[in-house]
């Protein structure tokens, strides 16, 4: 066994820090707990908090996204899938738009890359589910978010 | 004869029920106080202030699967939780928690029994109590469990010696082994306030903490190294029984310290009116229980070799010197 050298603080010096520690914890006892009581009391995230994505819509209620695929290309985690389609009048829209949020790293690059300002990360951090599929957020889910 | 039996049975049942209630709520106190020390809330979901939490925990314990791992020593595995809780409960039999009162023309003493070798009985039980922990770790055929119980054995032997030796000075001063007489001798002046006797008081608290395996001496179940130690393979009510034993030990230790040093049911310096005796006793016990929780929230766990060194090189010499000094003082000077 390797003997461990201890710093000697003397026989009577030993109890003093112990008492100090006791006093400190006692003073903690009378402070207000800092815990957020989650379901009732929610933490307000910062404005720039990056949470669940939203597909923005115009005032007319149409998706701003033109399915250019830039977000899909820039996404470092490769979690966005866009499938384009055209309306009869020649307007492009995402027929399918899926973000697998379980693998998303919430970097916000998709938001940066979008030329149409059509996607953004909201401050919503409350999404959960029982299956993996529930986290494959589709176009309509993201538009409603 | 018959009425003695009936009275004893009723007392045993009442004391057992109350003790179990205290044990349950000691877990609540522990979680709440530790929480507040760590600037958290502690349990606050079940009932107001989380007061129903112990009951919910108990119910949960009953509904959990009782797992018996293969290759265990089945008999000892099942026996160990009981072995650890029974001595803790038996200690309470000799604790006097109040004087006496008259009910239906009978004088009822507030203790289950008063044997004249009460302290020896308690020392014996204290030795017995560790077998539960030791056998539990050994029987579950798990390395962590075995290590935990080995440490328990070593720690127990080291600290029990100092514990017993410390008690001698109290016995010398009170001149009795009966807890009732020790308490009665403290009417007016508690033992802690008598000259020198604060030394055995502090020694006894330290050794007692080691004896009941509480932080900073919770070697047997060092979570960070042994992943819970001796009780690692236990589940359901067997696990809960280990925990009940731990808290029952804490309460009986608190009651013992109260009787030996803090004057039992006596108020300091003044005579205690009869109806106040039980509340005074309980208040002291819970103050000590609070201290046990408080120090747990403060002190880190000692390293194994530090515990051993502290026990043999510091506590033992002080305890031995304490006997000599107390003996000399009370025979020569007082
Ligand atoms: S936040 Fe980053 S990882 Fe998530 S979808 Fe957008 S680009 Fe991909
Ligand atoms: S969200 Fe923006 S970047 Fe992504 S496909 Fe639609 S328009 Fe292009």
Short mmCIF file of C-alpha atoms in Angstrom, two decimals, chain B:
data_model
loop_
_atom_site.label_atom_id
_atom_site.label_comp_id
_atom_site.label_asym_id
_atom_site.label_seq_id
_atom_site.Cartn_x
_atom_site.Cartn_y
_atom_site.Cartn_z
CA UNK B 1 -49.79 -12.87 35.62
CA UNK B 2 -52.37 -12.70 32.86
CA UNK B 3 -52.80 -8.96 33.13
CA UNK B 4 -49.03 -8.59 32.97
CA UNK B 5 -49.00 -10.59 29.75
CA UNK B 6 -51.84 -8.56 28.28
CA UNK B 7 -50.21 -5.29 29.27
CA UNK B 8 -46.88 -6.36 27.78
CA UNK B 9 -48.44 -7.50 24.53
CA UNK B 10 -50.33 -4.25 24.15
CA UNK B 11 -47.18 -2.28 24.89
CA UNK B 12 -45.14 -4.29 22.41
CA UNK B 13 -47.73 -3.81 19.68
CA UNK B 14 -48.07 -0.10 20.33
CA UNK B 15 -44.32 0.48 20.50
CA UNK B 16 -43.75 -1.58 17.37
CA UNK B 17 -46.43 0.29 15.43
CA UNK B 18 -45.18 3.68 16.54
CA UNK B 19 -41.59 2.72 15.82
CA UNK B 20 -42.50 1.59 12.32
CA UNK B 21 -44.33 4.85 11.77
CA UNK B 22 -41.26 6.76 12.94
CA UNK B 23 -39.06 4.65 10.69
CA UNK B 24 -41.27 5.47 7.71
CA UNK B 25 -41.26 9.16 8.51
CA UNK B 26 -37.55 9.20 9.20
CA UNK B 27 -37.10 8.36 5.52
CA UNK B 28 -39.33 11.33 4.76
CA UNK B 29 -37.32 13.58 7.06
CA UNK B 30 -34.12 12.37 5.48
CA UNK B 31 -35.27 13.00 1.94
CA UNK B 32 -36.83 16.33 2.76
CA UNK B 33 -33.92 17.69 4.78
CA UNK B 34 -31.31 16.40 2.33
CA UNK B 35 -33.32 17.99 -0.44
CA UNK B 36 -33.47 21.34 1.29
CA UNK B 37 -29.76 21.19 2.10
CA UNK B 38 -29.15 20.69 -1.61
CA UNK B 39 -31.53 23.58 -2.38
CA UNK B 40 -34.12 21.17 -3.81
CA UNK B 41 -37.67 20.55 -2.67
CA UNK B 42 -37.45 16.90 -1.70
CA UNK B 43 -40.59 14.79 -1.99
CA UNK B 44 -43.60 17.06 -2.51
CA UNK B 45 -45.93 15.20 -4.86
CA UNK B 46 -47.67 12.60 -2.74
CA UNK B 47 -49.88 14.37 -0.24
CA UNK B 48 -49.19 17.79 1.27
CA UNK B 49 -45.42 18.32 1.60
CA UNK B 50 -44.97 14.78 0.29
CA UNK B 51 -46.18 13.46 3.64
CA UNK B 52 -47.72 10.35 2.13
CA UNK B 53 -44.53 9.47 0.30
CA UNK B 54 -43.36 6.80 2.80
CA UNK B 55 -46.69 5.01 2.41
CA UNK B 56 -46.46 5.15 -1.36
CA UNK B 57 -42.92 3.82 -1.16
CA UNK B 58 -44.02 0.97 1.07
CA UNK B 59 -46.83 0.03 -1.33
CA UNK B 60 -44.42 0.17 -4.22
CA UNK B 61 -42.06 -2.15 -2.36
CA UNK B 62 -44.80 -4.73 -2.00
CA UNK B 63 -45.65 -4.67 -5.69
CA UNK B 64 -42.08 -5.12 -6.91
CA UNK B 65 -40.87 -8.49 -8.07
CA UNK B 66 -38.95 -10.39 -5.43
CA UNK B 67 -35.88 -11.56 -7.28
CA UNK B 68 -33.69 -14.36 -5.95
CA UNK B 69 -30.58 -14.63 -8.09
CA UNK B 70 -29.29 -18.06 -8.99
CA UNK B 71 -26.38 -19.51 -7.01
CA UNK B 72 -27.31 -17.68 -3.85
CA UNK B 73 -27.34 -19.28 -0.46
CA UNK B 74 -31.12 -19.28 -0.36
CA UNK B 75 -31.63 -19.69 3.35
CA UNK B 76 -29.21 -16.98 4.35
CA UNK B 77 -30.35 -14.78 1.51
CA UNK B 78 -33.89 -14.80 2.83
CA UNK B 79 -32.79 -14.63 6.44
CA UNK B 80 -30.42 -11.68 6.18
CA UNK B 81 -33.00 -8.84 5.92
CA UNK B 82 -34.84 -10.19 8.94
CA UNK B 83 -31.58 -10.62 10.82
CA UNK B 84 -30.71 -7.02 10.23
CA UNK B 85 -34.05 -5.55 11.25
CA UNK B 86 -34.85 -7.67 14.31
CA UNK B 87 -31.96 -6.49 16.52
CA UNK B 88 -32.76 -2.90 15.63
CA UNK B 89 -36.31 -3.43 16.84
CA UNK B 90 -35.26 -5.39 19.92
CA UNK B 91 -33.12 -2.52 21.20
CA UNK B 92 -36.26 -0.48 21.73
CA UNK B 93 -37.50 -3.02 24.27
CA UNK B 94 -35.26 -1.63 27.00
CA UNK B 95 -35.50 2.04 26.12
CA UNK B 96 -37.43 4.00 28.72
CA UNK B 97 -39.30 6.69 26.83
CA UNK B 98 -41.32 8.02 29.66
CA UNK B 99 -41.99 7.56 33.33
CA UNK B 100 -45.35 6.06 34.21
CA UNK B 101 -48.99 6.94 34.21
CA UNK B 102 -52.14 5.52 35.67
CA UNK B 103 -54.85 4.10 33.46
CA UNK B 104 -57.96 2.35 34.81
CA UNK B 105 -56.31 2.09 38.20
CA UNK B 106 -53.21 0.42 36.83
CA UNK B 107 -49.79 1.97 36.89
CA UNK B 108 -48.35 1.64 33.44
CA UNK B 109 -44.67 2.23 32.90
CA UNK B 110 -43.62 3.76 29.63
CA UNK B 111 -41.17 1.07 28.64
CA UNK B 112 -41.52 -2.49 27.58
CA UNK B 113 -39.14 -3.81 30.17
CA UNK B 114 -36.43 -2.65 32.51
CA UNK B 115 -33.73 -5.27 32.76
CA UNK B 116 -30.86 -4.56 35.09
CA UNK B 117 -28.26 -5.33 32.43
CA UNK B 118 -29.91 -3.19 29.78
CA UNK B 119 -26.69 -1.80 28.43
CA UNK B 120 -25.08 -5.22 28.03
CA UNK B 121 -28.20 -6.38 26.22
CA UNK B 122 -27.92 -3.43 23.86
CA UNK B 123 -24.25 -4.06 23.20
CA UNK B 124 -25.03 -7.67 22.43
CA UNK B 125 -27.76 -6.69 20.00
CA UNK B 126 -25.51 -4.15 18.35
CA UNK B 127 -23.08 -6.94 17.57
CA UNK B 128 -25.89 -9.11 16.27
CA UNK B 129 -27.28 -6.43 14.01
CA UNK B 130 -24.33 -6.53 11.70
CA UNK B 131 -24.79 -10.18 10.85
CA UNK B 132 -27.74 -9.23 8.69
CA UNK B 133 -25.61 -6.95 6.57
CA UNK B 134 -22.68 -9.33 6.50
CA UNK B 135 -24.71 -12.41 5.63
CA UNK B 136 -26.79 -10.48 3.12
CA UNK B 137 -23.72 -9.49 1.17
CA UNK B 138 -22.20 -12.91 1.44
CA UNK B 139 -25.28 -14.92 0.56
CA UNK B 140 -26.12 -12.96 -2.57
CA UNK B 141 -23.03 -14.27 -4.34
CA UNK B 142 -22.01 -10.95 -5.78
CA UNK B 143 -18.60 -9.36 -5.70
CA UNK B 144 -19.82 -5.94 -4.68
CA UNK B 145 -22.02 -7.51 -2.06
CA UNK B 146 -19.14 -9.53 -0.70
CA UNK B 147 -16.82 -6.54 -0.63
CA UNK B 148 -19.49 -4.52 1.13
CA UNK B 149 -19.99 -7.14 3.77
CA UNK B 150 -16.27 -7.61 4.28
CA UNK B 151 -15.95 -3.93 4.91
CA UNK B 152 -18.90 -4.08 7.27
CA UNK B 153 -17.24 -6.80 9.27
CA UNK B 154 -13.99 -4.89 9.56
CA UNK B 155 -15.66 -1.60 10.36
CA UNK B 156 -18.01 -3.11 12.91
CA UNK B 157 -15.27 -4.85 14.85
CA UNK B 158 -13.15 -1.71 14.92
CA UNK B 159 -15.86 0.66 16.02
CA UNK B 160 -17.78 -1.62 18.30
CA UNK B 161 -14.74 -1.86 20.54
CA UNK B 162 -14.48 1.88 20.91
CA UNK B 163 -18.26 2.04 21.37
CA UNK B 164 -18.23 -0.45 24.22
CA UNK B 165 -15.25 1.16 25.88
CA UNK B 166 -16.89 4.57 25.67
CA UNK B 167 -19.94 3.22 27.45
CA UNK B 168 -17.89 2.14 30.42
CA UNK B 169 -17.34 5.72 31.49
CA UNK B 170 -21.09 6.33 31.51
CA UNK B 171 -21.60 3.18 33.54
CA UNK B 172 -18.97 4.29 36.01
CA UNK B 173 -20.61 7.64 36.54
CA UNK B 174 -24.16 6.31 36.83
CA UNK B 175 -23.18 3.21 38.76
CA UNK B 176 -25.77 1.12 36.95
CA UNK B 177 -26.35 -0.88 33.79
CA UNK B 178 -30.09 -0.28 33.80
CA UNK B 179 -31.18 2.42 31.41
CA UNK B 180 -33.97 3.55 33.70
CA UNK B 181 -31.57 4.15 36.55
CA UNK B 182 -29.13 5.89 34.25
CA UNK B 183 -31.89 8.23 33.11
CA UNK B 184 -33.12 8.85 36.63
CA UNK B 185 -29.61 9.67 37.77
CA UNK B 186 -29.58 12.48 35.24
CA UNK B 187 -32.54 14.37 36.66
CA UNK B 188 -31.37 17.94 37.07
CA UNK B 189 -28.02 17.52 35.37
CA UNK B 190 -27.64 15.63 32.11
CA UNK B 191 -24.61 13.48 31.60
CA UNK B 192 -23.25 15.68 28.81
CA UNK B 193 -23.05 18.59 31.20
CA UNK B 194 -21.15 16.66 33.84
CA UNK B 195 -17.42 17.27 33.82
CA UNK B 196 -15.48 15.45 31.08
CA UNK B 197 -18.51 13.44 29.98
CA UNK B 198 -18.88 15.44 26.78
CA UNK B 199 -15.89 13.47 25.50
CA UNK B 200 -17.64 10.09 25.62
CA UNK B 201 -20.73 11.84 24.22
CA UNK B 202 -18.89 12.88 21.07
CA UNK B 203 -17.08 9.55 20.88
CA UNK B 204 -20.36 7.73 21.21
CA UNK B 205 -21.97 9.72 18.42
CA UNK B 206 -19.04 9.03 16.11
CA UNK B 207 -18.87 5.33 16.92
CA UNK B 208 -22.64 5.11 16.74
CA UNK B 209 -22.66 6.58 13.26
CA UNK B 210 -20.10 3.98 12.22
CA UNK B 211 -22.15 1.31 13.94
CA UNK B 212 -25.32 2.09 12.02
CA UNK B 213 -23.37 2.56 8.78
CA UNK B 214 -24.29 6.14 8.20
CA UNK B 215 -22.30 8.65 6.23
CA UNK B 216 -19.38 9.47 6.70
CA UNK B 217 -18.88 5.80 7.61
CA UNK B 218 -21.22 4.20 5.07
CA UNK B 219 -18.55 1.88 3.76
CA UNK B 220 -20.77 -1.19 3.35
CA UNK B 221 -22.91 0.52 0.75
CA UNK B 222 -20.56 3.02 -0.80
CA UNK B 223 -22.66 3.78 -3.87
CA UNK B 224 -19.86 5.20 -5.90
CA UNK B 225 -17.50 2.26 -5.50
CA UNK B 226 -19.64 -0.72 -4.61
CA UNK B 227 -22.88 0.13 -6.40
CA UNK B 228 -24.84 -0.16 -3.14
CA UNK B 229 -22.71 -2.92 -1.63
CA UNK B 230 -24.34 -5.56 0.49
CA UNK B 231 -27.89 -5.03 -0.72
CA UNK B 232 -27.09 -4.98 -4.42
CA UNK B 233 -28.93 -8.22 -5.23
CA UNK B 234 -31.95 -7.50 -3.10
CA UNK B 235 -35.25 -6.26 -4.41
CA UNK B 236 -38.81 -5.68 -3.28
CA UNK B 237 -39.59 -5.93 0.42
CA UNK B 238 -36.27 -7.60 1.25
CA UNK B 239 -34.53 -4.46 0.07
CA UNK B 240 -37.04 -2.33 1.91
CA UNK B 241 -36.36 -4.32 5.07
CA UNK B 242 -32.67 -3.46 4.91
CA UNK B 243 -33.64 0.14 4.69
CA UNK B 244 -36.15 -0.10 7.50
CA UNK B 245 -33.40 -1.72 9.56
CA UNK B 246 -31.08 1.13 8.78
CA UNK B 247 -33.56 3.74 9.92
CA UNK B 248 -34.68 1.69 12.90
CA UNK B 249 -31.02 1.54 13.87
CA UNK B 250 -30.76 5.29 13.51
CA UNK B 251 -33.78 5.82 15.72
CA UNK B 252 -32.64 3.38 18.37
CA UNK B 253 -29.20 4.96 18.37
CA UNK B 254 -30.81 8.36 18.83
CA UNK B 255 -32.92 6.99 21.67
CA UNK B 256 -29.86 5.45 23.28
CA UNK B 257 -27.84 8.63 23.11
CA UNK B 258 -30.82 10.45 24.57
CA UNK B 259 -30.96 8.02 27.49
CA UNK B 260 -27.24 7.85 28.11
CA UNK B 261 -26.17 11.44 27.68
CA UNK B 262 -29.09 13.77 27.12
CA UNK B 263 -31.02 12.89 30.22
CA UNK B 264 -33.78 10.79 28.67
CA UNK B 265 -37.08 12.40 29.55
CA UNK B 266 -35.55 15.04 31.85
CA UNK B 267 -35.59 18.69 31.01
CA UNK B 268 -32.28 20.39 31.74
CA UNK B 269 -31.82 21.80 35.26
CA UNK B 270 -35.53 21.72 36.20
CA UNK B 271 -37.86 18.95 37.27
CA UNK B 272 -40.01 17.61 34.45
CA UNK B 273 -43.79 17.48 34.90
CA UNK B 274 -45.13 14.00 34.15
CA UNK B 275 -47.11 14.78 31.03
CA UNK B 276 -44.06 16.41 29.39
CA UNK B 277 -41.78 13.42 29.73
CA UNK B 278 -42.73 11.58 26.57
CA UNK B 279 -42.73 14.70 24.37
CA UNK B 280 -39.36 15.77 25.77
CA UNK B 281 -37.92 12.35 25.02
CA UNK B 282 -39.29 12.28 21.49
CA UNK B 283 -38.10 15.81 20.83
CA UNK B 284 -34.58 14.83 21.79
CA UNK B 285 -34.71 11.69 19.67
CA UNK B 286 -35.86 13.62 16.63
CA UNK B 287 -33.32 16.35 17.19
CA UNK B 288 -30.66 13.64 17.02
CA UNK B 289 -32.27 12.06 13.96
CA UNK B 290 -32.21 15.47 12.36
CA UNK B 291 -28.53 15.73 13.23
CA UNK B 292 -27.86 12.38 11.57
CA UNK B 293 -29.49 13.61 8.38
CA UNK B 294 -27.79 16.96 8.61
CA UNK B 295 -24.32 15.49 8.96
CA UNK B 296 -25.09 13.13 6.08
CA UNK B 297 -25.82 16.13 3.94
CA UNK B 298 -22.52 17.67 4.98
CA UNK B 299 -19.74 15.13 5.23
CA UNK B 300 -18.28 13.12 2.39
CA UNK B 301 -17.61 9.43 2.80
CA UNK B 302 -14.23 8.59 4.25
CA UNK B 303 -11.86 6.33 2.42
CA UNK B 304 -11.64 2.79 3.73
CA UNK B 305 -8.11 3.07 5.12
CA UNK B 306 -8.95 6.42 6.68
CA UNK B 307 -11.87 4.86 8.51
CA UNK B 308 -9.69 2.08 9.81
CA UNK B 309 -6.93 4.41 10.85
CA UNK B 310 -9.35 6.78 12.52
CA UNK B 311 -11.00 3.94 14.40
CA UNK B 312 -7.84 2.31 15.71
CA UNK B 313 -5.40 5.15 16.01
CA UNK B 314 -7.64 7.98 17.13
CA UNK B 315 -10.87 6.70 18.64
CA UNK B 316 -9.48 3.73 20.54
CA UNK B 317 -6.75 5.66 22.41
CA UNK B 318 -9.14 8.47 23.24
CA UNK B 319 -11.74 6.01 24.45
CA UNK B 320 -9.21 4.22 26.65
CA UNK B 321 -7.79 7.44 28.03
CA UNK B 322 -11.34 8.60 28.63
CA UNK B 323 -12.01 5.68 30.98
CA UNK B 324 -8.92 6.45 33.02
CA UNK B 325 -9.59 10.16 33.21
CA UNK B 326 -13.27 9.79 34.04
CA UNK B 327 -12.50 7.11 36.61
CA UNK B 328 -9.83 9.17 38.30
CA UNK B 329 -11.91 12.34 38.25
CA UNK B 330 -15.03 10.82 39.71
CA UNK B 331 -13.29 8.80 42.41
CA UNK B 332 -10.53 11.18 43.45
CA UNK B 333 -11.91 14.66 42.87
CA UNK B 334 -15.68 14.41 42.97
#
